[in-house]
Short mmCIF file of C-alpha atoms in Angstrom, two decimals:
data_model
loop_
_atom_site.label_atom_id
_atom_site.label_comp_id
_atom_site.label_asym_id
_atom_site.label_seq_id
_atom_site.Cartn_x
_atom_site.Cartn_y
_atom_site.Cartn_z
CA UNK K 1 2.65 4.87 -9.09
CA UNK K 2 5.48 4.39 -6.48
CA UNK K 3 5.81 1.92 -3.62
CA UNK K 4 2.84 0.10 -2.22
CA UNK K 5 1.53 0.91 1.23
CA UNK K 6 0.20 -2.40 2.36
CA UNK K 7 -2.47 -2.96 5.03
CA UNK K 8 -0.10 -4.07 7.77
CA UNK K 9 -1.63 -5.81 10.87
CA UNK K 10 0.76 -6.10 13.75
CA UNK K 11 -0.11 -8.59 16.48
CA UNK K 12 1.30 -9.58 19.79
CA UNK K 13 3.04 -12.91 19.39
CA UNK K 14 1.20 -14.35 22.40
CA UNK K 15 -2.13 -13.44 20.93
CA UNK K 16 -2.08 -16.33 18.43
CA UNK K 17 -3.17 -14.19 15.46
CA UNK K 18 -1.62 -15.49 12.35
CA UNK K 19 -4.34 -15.05 9.71
CA UNK K 20 -6.88 -12.39 9.23
CA UNK K 21 -9.68 -14.62 10.54
CA UNK K 22 -7.85 -14.84 13.90
CA UNK K 23 -8.76 -11.30 14.70
CA UNK K 24 -12.24 -12.31 15.69
CA UNK K 25 -12.71 -12.16 19.41
CA UNK K 26 -9.55 -10.15 19.92
CA UNK K 27 -8.78 -6.55 21.11
CA UNK K 28 -8.09 -4.74 17.88
CA UNK K 29 -7.17 -1.11 17.05
CA UNK K 30 -8.96 -0.36 13.78
CA UNK K 31 -7.48 3.08 13.14
CA UNK K 32 -8.72 6.57 14.01
CA UNK K 33 -11.73 7.92 12.18
CA UNK K 34 -10.88 9.69 8.88
CA UNK K 35 -7.58 7.89 8.40
CA UNK K 36 -6.55 5.71 5.48
CA UNK K 37 -6.07 2.93 8.01
CA UNK K 38 -9.69 3.19 9.10
CA UNK K 39 -11.19 3.49 5.67
CA UNK K 40 -9.24 0.41 4.48
CA UNK K 41 -10.21 -1.55 7.64
CA UNK K 42 -13.91 -0.59 7.10
CA UNK K 43 -13.68 -2.20 3.63
CA UNK K 44 -12.02 -5.29 5.18
CA UNK K 45 -14.81 -5.60 7.79
CA UNK K 46 -17.35 -5.46 5.04
CA UNK K 47 -15.62 -8.05 2.97
CA UNK K 48 -15.34 -10.41 5.95
CA UNK K 49 -18.93 -9.84 7.06
CA UNK K 50 -17.65 -8.38 10.42
CA UNK K 51 -18.75 -5.52 12.65
CA UNK K 52 -17.27 -3.96 15.70
CA UNK K 53 -19.06 -6.63 17.69
CA UNK K 54 -16.80 -9.25 16.06
CA UNK K 55 -14.02 -8.15 18.42
CA UNK K 56 -13.63 -8.33 22.13
CA UNK K 57 -12.72 -4.61 22.17
CA UNK K 58 -12.23 -1.97 19.55
CA UNK K 59 -9.96 1.07 19.85
CA UNK K 60 -9.26 4.06 17.56
CA UNK K 61 -5.76 5.17 18.33
CA UNK K 62 -3.54 7.46 16.39
CA UNK K 63 -0.50 6.03 14.67
CA UNK K 64 2.03 7.22 17.27
CA UNK K 65 0.08 5.56 20.14
CA UNK K 66 -0.38 2.03 18.68
CA UNK K 67 3.05 0.39 19.28
CA UNK K 68 3.05 1.34 22.96
CA UNK K 69 -0.52 0.17 23.42
CA UNK K 70 0.37 -3.22 21.85
CA UNK K 71 3.45 -3.69 23.98
CA UNK K 72 1.63 -2.62 27.10
CA UNK K 73 -0.86 -5.41 26.41
CA UNK K 74 -3.76 -2.91 26.02
CA UNK K 75 -4.55 -4.37 22.55
CA UNK K 76 -3.86 -7.60 20.71
CA UNK K 77 -3.28 -6.14 17.25
CA UNK K 78 -3.36 -2.86 15.35
CA UNK K 79 -3.85 -2.08 11.65
CA UNK K 80 -1.65 0.39 9.74
CA UNK K 81 -1.56 1.26 6.01
CA UNK K 82 2.03 2.24 5.57
CA UNK K 83 5.16 1.77 3.43
CA UNK K 84 8.01 -0.34 4.75
CA UNK K 85 10.25 -0.16 6.60
CA UNK K 86 8.06 1.66 9.09
CA UNK K 87 9.19 3.41 12.27
CA UNK K 88 6.07 2.52 14.10
CA UNK K 89 6.25 -1.17 13.30
CA UNK K 90 9.94 -1.19 14.11
CA UNK K 91 9.17 0.43 17.53
CA UNK K 92 6.77 -2.26 18.24
CA UNK K 93 9.10 -5.11 17.25
CA UNK K 94 11.86 -3.57 19.29
CA UNK K 95 9.72 -3.38 22.43
CA UNK K 96 7.79 -6.60 22.50
CA UNK K 97 7.41 -9.82 20.57
CA UNK K 98 5.19 -9.37 17.44
CA UNK K 99 4.19 -11.04 14.24
CA UNK K 100 2.70 -9.67 11.08
CA UNK K 101 -0.64 -11.08 10.13
CA UNK K 102 -1.30 -12.82 6.72
CA UNK K 103 -4.04 -10.69 4.91
CA UNK K 104 -5.05 -12.94 2.09
CA UNK K 105 -7.76 -15.44 1.00
CA UNK K 106 -10.89 -15.57 -1.03
CA UNK K 107 -12.60 -12.65 0.82
CA UNK K 108 -9.66 -10.45 0.02
CA UNK K 109 -9.61 -11.56 -3.60
CA UNK K 110 -13.21 -10.51 -3.87
CA UNK K 111 -12.37 -7.19 -2.19
CA UNK K 112 -9.60 -6.51 -4.79
CA UNK K 113 -12.04 -7.45 -7.62
CA UNK K 114 -14.48 -4.80 -6.48
CA UNK K 115 -11.92 -2.10 -5.48
CA UNK K 116 -9.45 -1.38 -8.21
CA UNK K 117 -7.72 1.26 -6.14
CA UNK K 118 -6.24 -1.55 -4.20
CA UNK K 119 -3.70 -4.16 -5.42
CA UNK K 120 -1.93 -7.21 -3.95
CA UNK K 121 1.20 -6.45 -1.91
CA UNK K 122 3.88 -8.21 0.05
CA UNK K 123 5.48 -7.00 3.28
CA UNK K 124 9.16 -8.15 2.89
CA UNK K 125 10.49 -10.43 5.59
CA UNK K 126 13.56 -9.68 7.76
CA UNK K 127 12.70 -5.98 8.09
CA UNK K 128 11.54 -6.34 11.73
CA UNK K 129 12.48 -8.52 14.70
CA UNK K 130 10.10 -11.52 14.77
CA UNK K 131 9.02 -11.12 11.17
CA UNK K 132 11.33 -13.22 9.10
CA UNK K 133 9.06 -14.28 6.31
CA UNK K 134 7.36 -12.39 3.56
CA UNK K 135 3.76 -11.63 4.46
CA UNK K 136 0.96 -11.23 1.81
CA UNK K 137 -1.38 -8.35 2.11
CA UNK K 138 -2.93 -5.73 -0.23
CA UNK K 139 -2.76 -1.93 -0.30
CA UNK K 140 -2.66 1.30 -2.15
CA UNK K 141 0.23 2.72 -4.14
CA UNK K 142 1.83 5.98 -3.10
CA UNK K 143 1.39 7.98 -6.27
CA UNK K 144 3.22 11.00 -7.72
CA UNK K 145 0.62 13.50 -8.78
CA UNK K 146 0.56 16.93 -10.27
CA UNK K 147 -1.84 19.43 -11.62
CA UNK K 148 -3.15 19.06 -15.16
CA UNK K 149 -1.81 22.49 -15.91
CA UNK K 150 1.87 21.31 -15.62
CA UNK K 151 3.44 21.68 -19.12
CA UNK K 152 3.82 18.39 -20.99
CA UNK K 153 7.58 18.92 -21.37
CA UNK K 154 8.24 19.16 -17.55
CA UNK K 155 6.15 16.00 -16.87
CA UNK K 156 7.97 14.23 -19.60
CA UNK K 157 11.38 15.25 -18.20
CA UNK K 158 10.48 14.17 -14.64
CA UNK K 159 9.46 10.64 -15.61
CA UNK K 160 12.37 10.33 -17.97
CA UNK K 161 14.84 11.32 -15.33
CA UNK K 162 13.44 8.72 -12.87
CA UNK K 163 13.23 5.89 -15.38
CA UNK K 164 16.56 6.46 -17.03
CA UNK K 165 18.26 6.56 -13.64
CA UNK K 166 16.21 3.81 -12.17
CA UNK K 167 18.90 2.00 -10.27
CA UNK K 168 19.96 5.15 -8.55
CA UNK K 169 16.28 5.99 -7.80
CA UNK K 170 15.66 2.62 -6.10
CA UNK K 171 18.63 3.14 -3.77
CA UNK K 172 17.18 6.38 -2.52
CA UNK K 173 14.95 4.75 0.01
CA UNK K 174 14.36 1.06 1.19
CA UNK K 175 10.74 1.37 0.19
CA UNK K 176 11.76 1.83 -3.47
CA UNK K 177 13.77 -1.42 -3.60
CA UNK K 178 10.95 -3.59 -5.04
CA UNK K 179 9.76 -1.17 -7.66
CA UNK K 180 9.26 -2.44 -11.16
CA UNK K 181 8.81 0.00 -14.09
CA UNK K 182 5.83 -1.78 -15.69
CA UNK K 183 3.88 -1.86 -12.45
CA UNK K 184 4.70 1.78 -11.77
CA UNK K 185 3.12 2.70 -15.06
CA UNK K 186 -0.04 0.62 -14.84
CA UNK K 187 -0.92 -0.34 -11.27
CA UNK K 188 -2.62 1.57 -8.46
CA UNK K 189 -2.99 4.86 -10.34
CA UNK K 190 -5.49 7.15 -8.71
CA UNK K 191 -5.68 9.69 -11.56
CA UNK K 192 -5.18 9.74 -15.41
CA UNK K 193 -1.66 9.82 -16.64
CA UNK K 194 -0.34 13.21 -17.56
CA UNK K 195 -0.02 13.50 -21.29
CA UNK K 196 3.78 14.28 -20.90
CA UNK K 197 4.29 11.16 -18.79
CA UNK K 198 2.24 9.05 -21.21
CA UNK K 199 4.37 10.32 -24.12
CA UNK K 200 7.55 9.00 -22.41
CA UNK K 201 6.05 5.68 -21.39
CA UNK K 202 4.92 5.13 -24.98
CA UNK K 203 8.21 6.06 -26.44
CA UNK K 204 10.11 3.38 -24.38
CA UNK K 205 7.41 0.72 -24.87
CA UNK K 206 5.98 0.68 -21.40
CA UNK K 207 2.55 1.58 -22.82
CA UNK K 208 1.04 0.97 -26.18
CA UNK K 209 0.71 4.09 -28.26
CA UNK K 210 -2.63 5.81 -27.97
CA UNK K 211 -4.63 5.21 -31.25
CA UNK K 212 -4.89 8.32 -33.32
CA UNK K 213 -8.33 9.81 -33.47
CA UNK K 214 -10.18 9.07 -36.71
CA UNK K 215 -10.52 12.23 -38.90
CA UNK K 216 -13.97 13.78 -38.76
CA UNK K 217 -16.07 13.49 -41.79
CA UNK K 218 -16.79 16.84 -43.59
CA UNK K 219 -20.35 17.36 -44.74
CA UNK K 220 -20.84 18.81 -48.13
#
């Protein structure tokens, strides 16, 4: 597991949207059909007991269109599942006054309990103009995946090279800055660990060794 891609709700500052509940009665872009933004927002709607009728207007813009629509006052907020810093969010914050919406509360806690593919996340403060404080949310982890046919030794060497040069790896991109080894091994995984990766994680104590299979009884 790599960096988290939080559900990011960007609102016009003059829309008075601070919390998730404040979206009701507003003009909201919920993401274009088939996107990760839309599928995540659909789950949020279900968790909150909302429908499209809960908003004054609903749009389904593509990612590249959202910042301009927000700053042109065509919408009050848009949703985006993305790692940070994000060019789209930075574009919006540079063109108009925005704030990032707090996505937390009991309904989100229940959502996380029923959807293990998601995990809590924090959007760091001071990445964008007008967003000085850390903002809680949830999201999915970007995940490094491979085919099950990859030789164990190659998978072992890949994870070893990352984890034994961890400081250098975290400096490669701002989104990597908050990575923690233990979370990368256990959180947000969308597929089984490759045996070669597991072997390294067990060797360095990031995972408990897999119990050896009991020998099969031989019938006489």
